[in-house]
Coordinates of C-alpha atoms and ligand atoms in Angstrom, one line a residue:
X1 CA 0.0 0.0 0.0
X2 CA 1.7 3.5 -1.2
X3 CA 1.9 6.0 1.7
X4 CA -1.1 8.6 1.2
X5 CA -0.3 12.3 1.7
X6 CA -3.4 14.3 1.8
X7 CA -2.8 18.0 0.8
X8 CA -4.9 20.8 1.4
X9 CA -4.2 23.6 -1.3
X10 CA -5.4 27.2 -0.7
X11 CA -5.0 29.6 -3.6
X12 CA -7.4 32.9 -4.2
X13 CA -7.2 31.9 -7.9
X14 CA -6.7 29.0 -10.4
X15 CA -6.6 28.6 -14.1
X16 CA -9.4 27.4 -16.0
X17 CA -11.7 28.6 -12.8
X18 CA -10.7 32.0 -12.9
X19 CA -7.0 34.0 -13.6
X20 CA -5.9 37.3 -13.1
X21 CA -2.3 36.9 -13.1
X22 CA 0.8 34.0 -12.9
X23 CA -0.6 32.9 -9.4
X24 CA -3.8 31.5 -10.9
X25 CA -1.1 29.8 -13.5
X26 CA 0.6 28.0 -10.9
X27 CA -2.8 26.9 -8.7
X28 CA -3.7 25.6 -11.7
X29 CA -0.5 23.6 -12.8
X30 CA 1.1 22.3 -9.3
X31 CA -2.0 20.2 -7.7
X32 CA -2.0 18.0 -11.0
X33 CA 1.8 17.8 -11.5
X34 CA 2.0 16.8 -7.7
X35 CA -0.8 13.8 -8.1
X36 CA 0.6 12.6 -11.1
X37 CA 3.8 11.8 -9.2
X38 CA 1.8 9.4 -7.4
X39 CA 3.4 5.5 -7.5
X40 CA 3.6 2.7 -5.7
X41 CA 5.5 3.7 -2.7
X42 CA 3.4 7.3 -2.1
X43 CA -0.5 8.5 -3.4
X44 CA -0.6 12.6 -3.2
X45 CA -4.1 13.1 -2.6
X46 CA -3.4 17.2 -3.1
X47 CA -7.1 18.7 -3.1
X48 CA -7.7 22.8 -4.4
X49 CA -9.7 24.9 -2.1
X50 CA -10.9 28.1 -4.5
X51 CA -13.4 31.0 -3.2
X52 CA -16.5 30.7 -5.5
X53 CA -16.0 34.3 -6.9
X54 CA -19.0 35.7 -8.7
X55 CA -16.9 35.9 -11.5
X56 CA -15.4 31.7 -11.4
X57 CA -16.5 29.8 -14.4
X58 CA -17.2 26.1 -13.2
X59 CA -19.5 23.3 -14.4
X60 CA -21.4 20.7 -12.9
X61 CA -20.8 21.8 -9.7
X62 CA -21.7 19.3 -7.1
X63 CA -23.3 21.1 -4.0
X64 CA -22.1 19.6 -0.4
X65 CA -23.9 21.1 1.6
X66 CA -23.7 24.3 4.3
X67 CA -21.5 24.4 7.0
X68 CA -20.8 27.4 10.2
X69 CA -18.1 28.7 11.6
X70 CA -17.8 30.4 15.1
X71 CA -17.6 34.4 14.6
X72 CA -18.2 36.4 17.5
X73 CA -21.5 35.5 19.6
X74 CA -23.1 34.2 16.2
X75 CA -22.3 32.0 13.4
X76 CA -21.7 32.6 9.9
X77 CA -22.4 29.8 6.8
X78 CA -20.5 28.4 4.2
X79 CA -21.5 26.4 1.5
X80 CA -19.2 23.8 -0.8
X81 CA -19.1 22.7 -4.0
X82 CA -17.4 19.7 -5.5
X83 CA -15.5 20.0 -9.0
X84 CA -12.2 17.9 -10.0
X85 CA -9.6 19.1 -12.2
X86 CA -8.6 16.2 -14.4
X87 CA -8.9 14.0 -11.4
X88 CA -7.8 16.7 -8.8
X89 CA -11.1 17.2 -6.6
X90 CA -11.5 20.9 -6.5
X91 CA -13.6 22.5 -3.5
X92 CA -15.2 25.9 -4.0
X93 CA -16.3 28.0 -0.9
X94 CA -19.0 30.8 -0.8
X95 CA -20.4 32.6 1.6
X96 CA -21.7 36.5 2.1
X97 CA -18.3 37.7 2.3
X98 CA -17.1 36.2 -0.9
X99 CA -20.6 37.1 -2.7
X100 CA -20.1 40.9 -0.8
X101 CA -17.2 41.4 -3.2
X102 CA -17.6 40.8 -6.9
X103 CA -14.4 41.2 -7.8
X104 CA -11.0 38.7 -6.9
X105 CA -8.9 41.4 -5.6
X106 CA -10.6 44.7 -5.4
X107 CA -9.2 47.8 -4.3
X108 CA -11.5 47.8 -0.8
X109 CA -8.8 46.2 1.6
X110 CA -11.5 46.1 4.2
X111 CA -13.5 44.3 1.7
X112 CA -10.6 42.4 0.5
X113 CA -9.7 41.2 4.7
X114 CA -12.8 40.1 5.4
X115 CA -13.4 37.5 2.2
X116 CA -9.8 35.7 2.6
X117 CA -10.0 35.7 6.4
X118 CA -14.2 34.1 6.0
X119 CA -12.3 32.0 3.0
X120 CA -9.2 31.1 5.3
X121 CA -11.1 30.1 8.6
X122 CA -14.0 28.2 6.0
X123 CA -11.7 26.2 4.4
X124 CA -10.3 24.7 7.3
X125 CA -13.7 23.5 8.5
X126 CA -14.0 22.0 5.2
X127 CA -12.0 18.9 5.9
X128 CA -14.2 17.9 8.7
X129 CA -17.4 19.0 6.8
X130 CA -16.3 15.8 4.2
X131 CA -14.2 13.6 6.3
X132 CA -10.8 13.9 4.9
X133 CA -8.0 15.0 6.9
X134 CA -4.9 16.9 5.5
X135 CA -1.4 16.4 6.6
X136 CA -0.6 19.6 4.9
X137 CA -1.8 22.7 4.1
X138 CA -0.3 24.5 1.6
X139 CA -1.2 28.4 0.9
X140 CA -0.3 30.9 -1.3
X141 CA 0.1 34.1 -0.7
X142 CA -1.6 37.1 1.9
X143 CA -4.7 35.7 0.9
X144 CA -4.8 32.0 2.4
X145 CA -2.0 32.7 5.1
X146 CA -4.3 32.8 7.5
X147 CA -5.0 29.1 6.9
X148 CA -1.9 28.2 8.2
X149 CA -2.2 30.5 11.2
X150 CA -5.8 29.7 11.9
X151 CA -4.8 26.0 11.8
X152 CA -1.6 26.4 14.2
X153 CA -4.1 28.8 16.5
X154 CA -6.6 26.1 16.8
X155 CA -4.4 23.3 17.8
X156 CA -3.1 25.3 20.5
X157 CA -6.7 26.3 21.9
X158 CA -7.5 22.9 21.5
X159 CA -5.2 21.0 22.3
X160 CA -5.1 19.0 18.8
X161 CA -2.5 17.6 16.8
X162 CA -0.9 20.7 14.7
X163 CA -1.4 19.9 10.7
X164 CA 2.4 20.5 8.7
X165 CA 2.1 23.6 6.9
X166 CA 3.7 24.8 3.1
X167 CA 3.6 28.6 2.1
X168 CA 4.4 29.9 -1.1
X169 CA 5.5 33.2 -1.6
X170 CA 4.5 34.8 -4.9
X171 CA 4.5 38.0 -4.1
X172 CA 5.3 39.1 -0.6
X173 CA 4.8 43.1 -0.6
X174 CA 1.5 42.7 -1.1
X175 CA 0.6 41.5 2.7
X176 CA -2.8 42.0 3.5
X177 CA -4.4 44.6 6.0
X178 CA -4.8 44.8 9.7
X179 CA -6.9 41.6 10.4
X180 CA -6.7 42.1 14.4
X181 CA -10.4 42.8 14.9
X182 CA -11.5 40.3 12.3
X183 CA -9.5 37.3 14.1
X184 CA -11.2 38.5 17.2
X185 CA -14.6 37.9 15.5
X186 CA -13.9 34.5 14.7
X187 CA -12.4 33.6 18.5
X188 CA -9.1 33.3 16.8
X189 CA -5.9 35.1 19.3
X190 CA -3.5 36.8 18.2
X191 CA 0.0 35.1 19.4
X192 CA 3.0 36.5 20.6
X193 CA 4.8 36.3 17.1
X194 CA 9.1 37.5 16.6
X195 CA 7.4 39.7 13.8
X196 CA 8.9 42.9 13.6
X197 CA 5.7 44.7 15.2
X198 CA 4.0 46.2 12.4
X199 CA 3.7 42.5 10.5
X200 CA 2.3 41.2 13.7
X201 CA -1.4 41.9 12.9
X202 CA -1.3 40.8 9.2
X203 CA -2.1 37.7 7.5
X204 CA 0.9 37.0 4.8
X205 CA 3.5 37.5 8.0
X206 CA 1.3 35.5 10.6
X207 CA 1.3 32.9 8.0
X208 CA 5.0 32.8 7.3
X209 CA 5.6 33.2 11.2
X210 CA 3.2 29.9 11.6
X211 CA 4.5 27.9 8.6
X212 CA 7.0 25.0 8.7
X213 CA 8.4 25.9 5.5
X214 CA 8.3 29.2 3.3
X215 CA 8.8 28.5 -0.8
X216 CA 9.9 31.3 -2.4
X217 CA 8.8 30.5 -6.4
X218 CA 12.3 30.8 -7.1
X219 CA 15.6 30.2 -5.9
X220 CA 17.0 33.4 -6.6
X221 CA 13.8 35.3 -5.1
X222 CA 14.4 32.9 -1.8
X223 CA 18.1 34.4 -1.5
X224 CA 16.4 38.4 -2.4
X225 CA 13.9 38.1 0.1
X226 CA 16.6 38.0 2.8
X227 CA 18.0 41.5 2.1
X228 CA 16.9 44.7 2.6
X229 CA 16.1 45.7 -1.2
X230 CA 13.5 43.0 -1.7
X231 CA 12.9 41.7 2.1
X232 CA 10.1 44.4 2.5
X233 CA 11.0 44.6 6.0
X234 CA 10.3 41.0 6.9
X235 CA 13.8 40.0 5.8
X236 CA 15.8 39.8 9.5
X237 CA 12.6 37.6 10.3
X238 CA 13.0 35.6 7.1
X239 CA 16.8 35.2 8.1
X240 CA 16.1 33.9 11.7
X241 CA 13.8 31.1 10.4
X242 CA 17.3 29.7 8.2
X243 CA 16.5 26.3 6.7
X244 CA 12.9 26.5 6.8
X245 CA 13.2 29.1 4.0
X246 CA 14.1 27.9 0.5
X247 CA 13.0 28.5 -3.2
X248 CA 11.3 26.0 -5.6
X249 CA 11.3 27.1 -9.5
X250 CA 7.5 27.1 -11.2
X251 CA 7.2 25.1 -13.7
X252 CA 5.1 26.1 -17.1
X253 CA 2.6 24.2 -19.1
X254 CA 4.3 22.6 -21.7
X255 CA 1.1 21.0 -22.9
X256 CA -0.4 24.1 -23.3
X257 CA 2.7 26.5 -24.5
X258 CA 3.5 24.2 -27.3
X259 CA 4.5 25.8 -30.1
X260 CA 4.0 22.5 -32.1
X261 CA 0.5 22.4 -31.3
X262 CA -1.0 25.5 -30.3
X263 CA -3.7 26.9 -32.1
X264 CA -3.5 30.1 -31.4
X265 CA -0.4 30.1 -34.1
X266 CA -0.7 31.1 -38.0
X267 CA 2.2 28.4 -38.7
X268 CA 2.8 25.4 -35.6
X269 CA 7.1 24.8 -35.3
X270 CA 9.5 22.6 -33.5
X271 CA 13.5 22.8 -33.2
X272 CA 13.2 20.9 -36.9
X273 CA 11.0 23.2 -38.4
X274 CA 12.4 26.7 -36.9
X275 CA 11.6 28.2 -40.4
X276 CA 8.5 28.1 -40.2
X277 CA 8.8 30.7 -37.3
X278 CA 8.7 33.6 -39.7
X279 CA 5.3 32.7 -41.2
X280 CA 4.1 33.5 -37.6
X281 CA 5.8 36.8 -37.9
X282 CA 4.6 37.9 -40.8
X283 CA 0.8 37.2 -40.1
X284 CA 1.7 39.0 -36.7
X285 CA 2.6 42.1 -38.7
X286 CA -0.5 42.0 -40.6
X287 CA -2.6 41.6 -37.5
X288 CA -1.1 44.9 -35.8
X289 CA -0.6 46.7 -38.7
X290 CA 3.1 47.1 -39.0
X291 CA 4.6 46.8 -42.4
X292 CA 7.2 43.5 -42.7
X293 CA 11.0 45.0 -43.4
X294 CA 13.6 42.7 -44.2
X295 CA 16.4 42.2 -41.8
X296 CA 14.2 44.3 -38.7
X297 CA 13.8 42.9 -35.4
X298 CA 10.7 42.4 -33.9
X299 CA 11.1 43.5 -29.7
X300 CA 7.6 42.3 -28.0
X301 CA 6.6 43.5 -24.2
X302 CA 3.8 41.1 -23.2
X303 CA 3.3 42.0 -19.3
X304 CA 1.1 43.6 -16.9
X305 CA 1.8 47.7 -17.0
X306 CA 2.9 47.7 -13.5
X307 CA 5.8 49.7 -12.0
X308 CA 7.0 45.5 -10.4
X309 CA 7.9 45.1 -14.3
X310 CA 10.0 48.2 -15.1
X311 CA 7.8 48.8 -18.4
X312 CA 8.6 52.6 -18.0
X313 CA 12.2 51.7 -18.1
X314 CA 11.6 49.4 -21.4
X315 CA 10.2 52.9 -22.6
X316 CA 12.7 55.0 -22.4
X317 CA 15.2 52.1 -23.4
X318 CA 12.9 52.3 -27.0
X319 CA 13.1 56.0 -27.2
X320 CA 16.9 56.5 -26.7
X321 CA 17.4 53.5 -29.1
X322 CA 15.6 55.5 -31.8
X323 CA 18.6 55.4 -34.2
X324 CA 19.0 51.5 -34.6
X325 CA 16.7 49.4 -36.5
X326 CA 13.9 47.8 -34.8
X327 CA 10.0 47.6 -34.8
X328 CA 8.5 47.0 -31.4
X329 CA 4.7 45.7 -30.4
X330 CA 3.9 46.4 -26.1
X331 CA 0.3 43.7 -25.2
X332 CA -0.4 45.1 -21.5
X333 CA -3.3 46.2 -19.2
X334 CA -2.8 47.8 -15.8
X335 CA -1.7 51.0 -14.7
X336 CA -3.6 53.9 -16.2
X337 CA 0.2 56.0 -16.2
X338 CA 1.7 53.7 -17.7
X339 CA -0.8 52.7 -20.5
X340 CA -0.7 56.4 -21.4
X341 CA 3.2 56.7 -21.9
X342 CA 2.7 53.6 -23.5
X343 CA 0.0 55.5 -26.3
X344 CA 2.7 58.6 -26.0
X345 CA 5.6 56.3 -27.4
X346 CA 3.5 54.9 -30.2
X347 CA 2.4 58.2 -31.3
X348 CA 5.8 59.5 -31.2
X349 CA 6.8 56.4 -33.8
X350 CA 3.6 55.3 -35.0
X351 CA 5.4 53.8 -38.2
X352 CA 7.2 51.3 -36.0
X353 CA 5.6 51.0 -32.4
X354 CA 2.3 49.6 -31.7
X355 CA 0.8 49.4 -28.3
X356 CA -2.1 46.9 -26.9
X357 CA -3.7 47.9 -24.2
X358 CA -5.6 44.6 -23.7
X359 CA -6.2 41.4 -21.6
X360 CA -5.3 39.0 -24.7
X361 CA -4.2 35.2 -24.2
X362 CA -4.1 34.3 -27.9
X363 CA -2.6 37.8 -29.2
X364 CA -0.1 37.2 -26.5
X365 CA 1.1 33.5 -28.0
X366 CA 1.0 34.9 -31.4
X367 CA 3.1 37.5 -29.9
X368 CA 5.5 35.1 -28.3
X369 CA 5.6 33.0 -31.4
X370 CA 6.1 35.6 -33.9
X371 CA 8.6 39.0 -32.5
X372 CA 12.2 38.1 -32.1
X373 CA 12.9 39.2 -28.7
X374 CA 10.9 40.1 -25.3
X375 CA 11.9 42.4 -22.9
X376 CA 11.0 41.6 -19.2
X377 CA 13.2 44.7 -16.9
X378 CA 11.3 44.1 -13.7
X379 CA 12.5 45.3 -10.8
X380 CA 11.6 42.4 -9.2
X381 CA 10.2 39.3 -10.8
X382 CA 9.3 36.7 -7.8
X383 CA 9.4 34.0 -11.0
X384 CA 8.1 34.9 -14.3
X385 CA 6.3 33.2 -17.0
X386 CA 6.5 35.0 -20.0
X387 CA 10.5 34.8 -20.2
X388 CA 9.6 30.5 -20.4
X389 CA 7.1 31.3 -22.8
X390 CA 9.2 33.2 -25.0
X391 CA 12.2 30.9 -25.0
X392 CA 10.0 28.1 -25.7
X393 CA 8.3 29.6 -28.5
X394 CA 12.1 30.7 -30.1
X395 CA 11.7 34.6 -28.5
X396 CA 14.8 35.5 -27.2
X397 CA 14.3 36.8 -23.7
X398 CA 16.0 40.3 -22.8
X399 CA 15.4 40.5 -18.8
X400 CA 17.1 41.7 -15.7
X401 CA 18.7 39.6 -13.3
X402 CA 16.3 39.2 -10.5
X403 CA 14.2 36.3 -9.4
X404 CA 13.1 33.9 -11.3
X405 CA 14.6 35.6 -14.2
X406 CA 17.9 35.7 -12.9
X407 CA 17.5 31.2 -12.6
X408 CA 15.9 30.8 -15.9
X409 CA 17.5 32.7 -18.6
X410 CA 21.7 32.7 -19.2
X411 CA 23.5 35.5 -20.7
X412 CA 24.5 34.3 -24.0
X413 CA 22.8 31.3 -23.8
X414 CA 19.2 31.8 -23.6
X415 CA 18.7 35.3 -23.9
X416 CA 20.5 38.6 -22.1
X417 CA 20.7 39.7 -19.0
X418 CA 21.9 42.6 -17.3
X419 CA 21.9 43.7 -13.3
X420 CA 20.8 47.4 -12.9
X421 CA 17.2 48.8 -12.4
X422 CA 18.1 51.7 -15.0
X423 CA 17.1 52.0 -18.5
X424 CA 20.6 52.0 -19.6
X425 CA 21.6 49.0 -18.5
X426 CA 18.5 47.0 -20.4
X427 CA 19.8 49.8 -23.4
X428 CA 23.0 48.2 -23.3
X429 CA 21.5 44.4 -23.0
X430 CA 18.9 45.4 -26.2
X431 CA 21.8 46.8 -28.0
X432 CA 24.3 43.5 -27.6
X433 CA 20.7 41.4 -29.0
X434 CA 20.4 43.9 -31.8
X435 CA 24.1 43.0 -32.4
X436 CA 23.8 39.7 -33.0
X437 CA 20.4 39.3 -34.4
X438 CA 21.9 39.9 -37.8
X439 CA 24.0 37.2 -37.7
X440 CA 21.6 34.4 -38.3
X441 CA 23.8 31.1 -37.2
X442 CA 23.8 33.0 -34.2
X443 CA 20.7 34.2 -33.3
X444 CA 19.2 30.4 -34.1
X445 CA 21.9 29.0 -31.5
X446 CA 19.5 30.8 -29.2
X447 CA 16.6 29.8 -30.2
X448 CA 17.5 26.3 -30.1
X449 CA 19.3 27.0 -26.7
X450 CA 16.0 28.2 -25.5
X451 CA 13.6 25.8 -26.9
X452 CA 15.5 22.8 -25.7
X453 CA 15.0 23.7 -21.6
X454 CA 13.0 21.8 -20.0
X455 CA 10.8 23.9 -18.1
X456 CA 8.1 21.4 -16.9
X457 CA 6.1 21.3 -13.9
X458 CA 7.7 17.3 -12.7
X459 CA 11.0 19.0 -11.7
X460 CA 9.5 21.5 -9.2
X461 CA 6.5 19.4 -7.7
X462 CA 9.2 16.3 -7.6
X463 CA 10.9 19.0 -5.2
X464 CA 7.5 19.9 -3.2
X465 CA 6.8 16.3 -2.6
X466 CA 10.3 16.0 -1.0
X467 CA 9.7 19.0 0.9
X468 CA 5.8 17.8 2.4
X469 CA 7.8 14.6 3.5
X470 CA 9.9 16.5 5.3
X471 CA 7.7 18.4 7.1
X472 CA 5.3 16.1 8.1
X473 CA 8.1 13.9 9.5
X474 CA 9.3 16.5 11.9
Ligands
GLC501 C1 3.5 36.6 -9.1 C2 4.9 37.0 -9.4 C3 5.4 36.3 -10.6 C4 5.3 34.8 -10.5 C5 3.8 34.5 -10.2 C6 3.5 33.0 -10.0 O1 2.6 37.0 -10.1 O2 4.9 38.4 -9.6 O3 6.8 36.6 -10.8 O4 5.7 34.2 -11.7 O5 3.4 35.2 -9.0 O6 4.3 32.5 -8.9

């Protein structure tokens, strides 16, 4: 009989439920990449746990019934619904709170507080509610920290067994809001934490504080997080709690970003049929209305227009490299600044910059499968997906060094790299890809380079599986 390891997965979002950015990527991914390591010797019964947002897309949703949890002198309800996954049993949880806010993040962060902590403290009833018990729970995020925390709480109060905890960092400035009076409601204390004092009344912290073991979603963003620059004040905390801290790579999709198969692409290629790359270019050019010159690079921004991804530095990269020959199309929704210096830049160069100020998955692939390079400056990139989807689809990556980033693409390999948060450094880094584009033997080293990593989700839940073994031992 293989060893069963029930996992309890808490994300705010998962892909094809509902996606607003790479977290709902990786919820997504992991859970199925973890079961299907399951063999003879150990069965990963990993289970998601989603809010049902108004806005989740689910069918045949199996209702399980209502549940209450304690808040203050009354109770509050949850209800549960049953999906799977392709053989992952997926939970969704509603209740007032989630239904009070129509959106999955919204800018209310009292709003915001009150559905993860209902969603938190619910889904850790849940197990009871259908009589399967975790031996881990694994959060992501501000959003589901206080899973982990609730759970550790509630051992103490009552006296229980404590339930090995996992928490991935995505993102860790964004923390959550002062959730002080709302644990109060729900008979939850507030420990005596090491936090530095301002973390000690908000969930992502009291999460990390109550976890066995923090994954960073890369190695390099597990090393940043202990310094000032990126530690966002947490990092002497982060420091103390040495081995438990660590930093597991994301995998991508490969099924789904296969430039052999998607349809999303005017012309499917492999390494043998690299060629047939410039068909997708072409019908790219059409598309945004750029005319096709010989011998002209193609640079691609495909990202959210957020300060995090140094967009404004790509920018003014673009303008001072006016003089060299290049085209350049920007795919990106977010801040309303940044969309208008995007509009600015275009209408500076209209002949040979366009800008897309749109949510758009397939543009995006034809994108990655069509423009010769993509530029990802971020000033800090936790792990990144579009830099794997670009080498796989034979787009050489142009990034900074940070995060994920920093493990996944080599200078002179893979792509370019360079270290400083200044638009002259990712000048220079454009300028050495401009260099060699030109010199076809070259440039199709990288692509190959590129297109040959292996950037599948086995390697990185392979490592998770070792790590819930771990835990659950000590
Ligand atoms: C966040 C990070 C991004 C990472 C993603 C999934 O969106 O900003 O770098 O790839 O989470 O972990």
């Amino acid at each position: 009989m293989p060893k069963v390891i029930n996992v309890l997965f808490l994300a705010a979002e998962a892909e094809p439920f509902v996606k607003v950015g790479g977290l709902g990527d990786v919820a997504g991914s992991l859970p199925r990449a973890l079961r299907a390591l399951s063999n003879d010797e150990v069965h990963l019964d990993v289970r998601i746990v989603l809010p049902y947002h108004p806005v989740v897309k689910a069918e045949n949703l199996k209702p399980l019934g209502v549940f209450s949890i304690k808040h203050g002198d009354i109770e509050v309800q949850a209800e549960a619904f049953e999906t799977t996954l392709e053989g992952v049993p997926v939970y969704f949880i509603d209740g007032d709170p989630i239904r009070a806010n129509g959106s999955v993040y919204s800018s209310d962060a009292k709003l915001d507080t009150e559905k993860y902590a209902f969603f938190s403290f619910a889904a850790l009833e849940l197990p009871h509610h259908i009589q399967w018990m975790p031996n881990v729970i694994h959060a992501n995020d501000w959003h589901t920290a206080l899973s982990i925390y609730g759970s550790l709480a509630k051992s103490w109060e009552e006296g229980s067994h404590r339930i090995a905890s996992v928490f991935t960092l995505h993102n860790l400035p964004f923390m959550g809001a002062d959730v002080s009076a709302v644990l109060e409601r729900y008979g939850i204390k507030l420990a005596q934490t090491d936090l530095p004092e301002w973390a000690r009344v908000l969930p992502l912290p009291l999460g990390l504080w109550a976890s066995d073991a923090i994954v960073a979603v890369s190695p390099t963003y597990g090393k940043e997080i202990l310094t000032p620059e990126y530690g966002c004040g947490l990092q002497e905390f982060l420091q103390m709690r040495g081995e438990t801290v660590g930093g597991i790579l994301n995998g991508l999709d490969v099924v789904s970003f296969n430039p052999a198969t998607d349809a999303a692409l005017s012309a499917n290629f492999d390494l043998e049929s690299l060629e047939r790359r410039a068909v997708n270019k072409t019908a790219l050019l059409d598309k945004i209305g750029l005319p096709w010159i010989p011998d002209t690079p193609l640079i691609a921004v495909v990202s959210r227009m957020d300060v995090q991804k140094g967009i404004d530095l790509a920018f003014t990269a673009l303008k001072s490299l006016k003089k060299l020959n290049w085209q350049a199309v920007i795919l990106g929704t977010g801040d309303l600044k940044l969309e208008a210096a995007a509009l600015k830049l275009q209408e500076l160069y209209p002949e040979r910059i366009k800008i897309i100020t749109r949510y758009d998955a397939s543009l995006a692939r034809q994108i990655y499968a069509g423009a010769d390079m993509l530029l990802m400056p971020s000033r800090y990139e936790p792990c990144g997906l579009s830099q794997m989807i670009a080498m796989r689809y034979g787009c050489i990556p142009v990034v900074r060094a940070a995060g994920g980033l920093n493990d996944t693409v080599t200078q002179g390999k893979t792509g370019f790299v360079f270290e400083k948060i200044h638009h002259l450094s990712l000048m220079a880094a454009i300028k050495s890809a401009l260099k060699v584009f030109p010199d076809r033997a070259a440039w199709q080293a990288l692509q190959r380079a590129g297109m040959s990593q292996d950037f599948s989700w086995e390697n990185s839940a392979k490592k998770y599986l070792e790590l819930y073994q771990s835990i659950i031992k000590s």
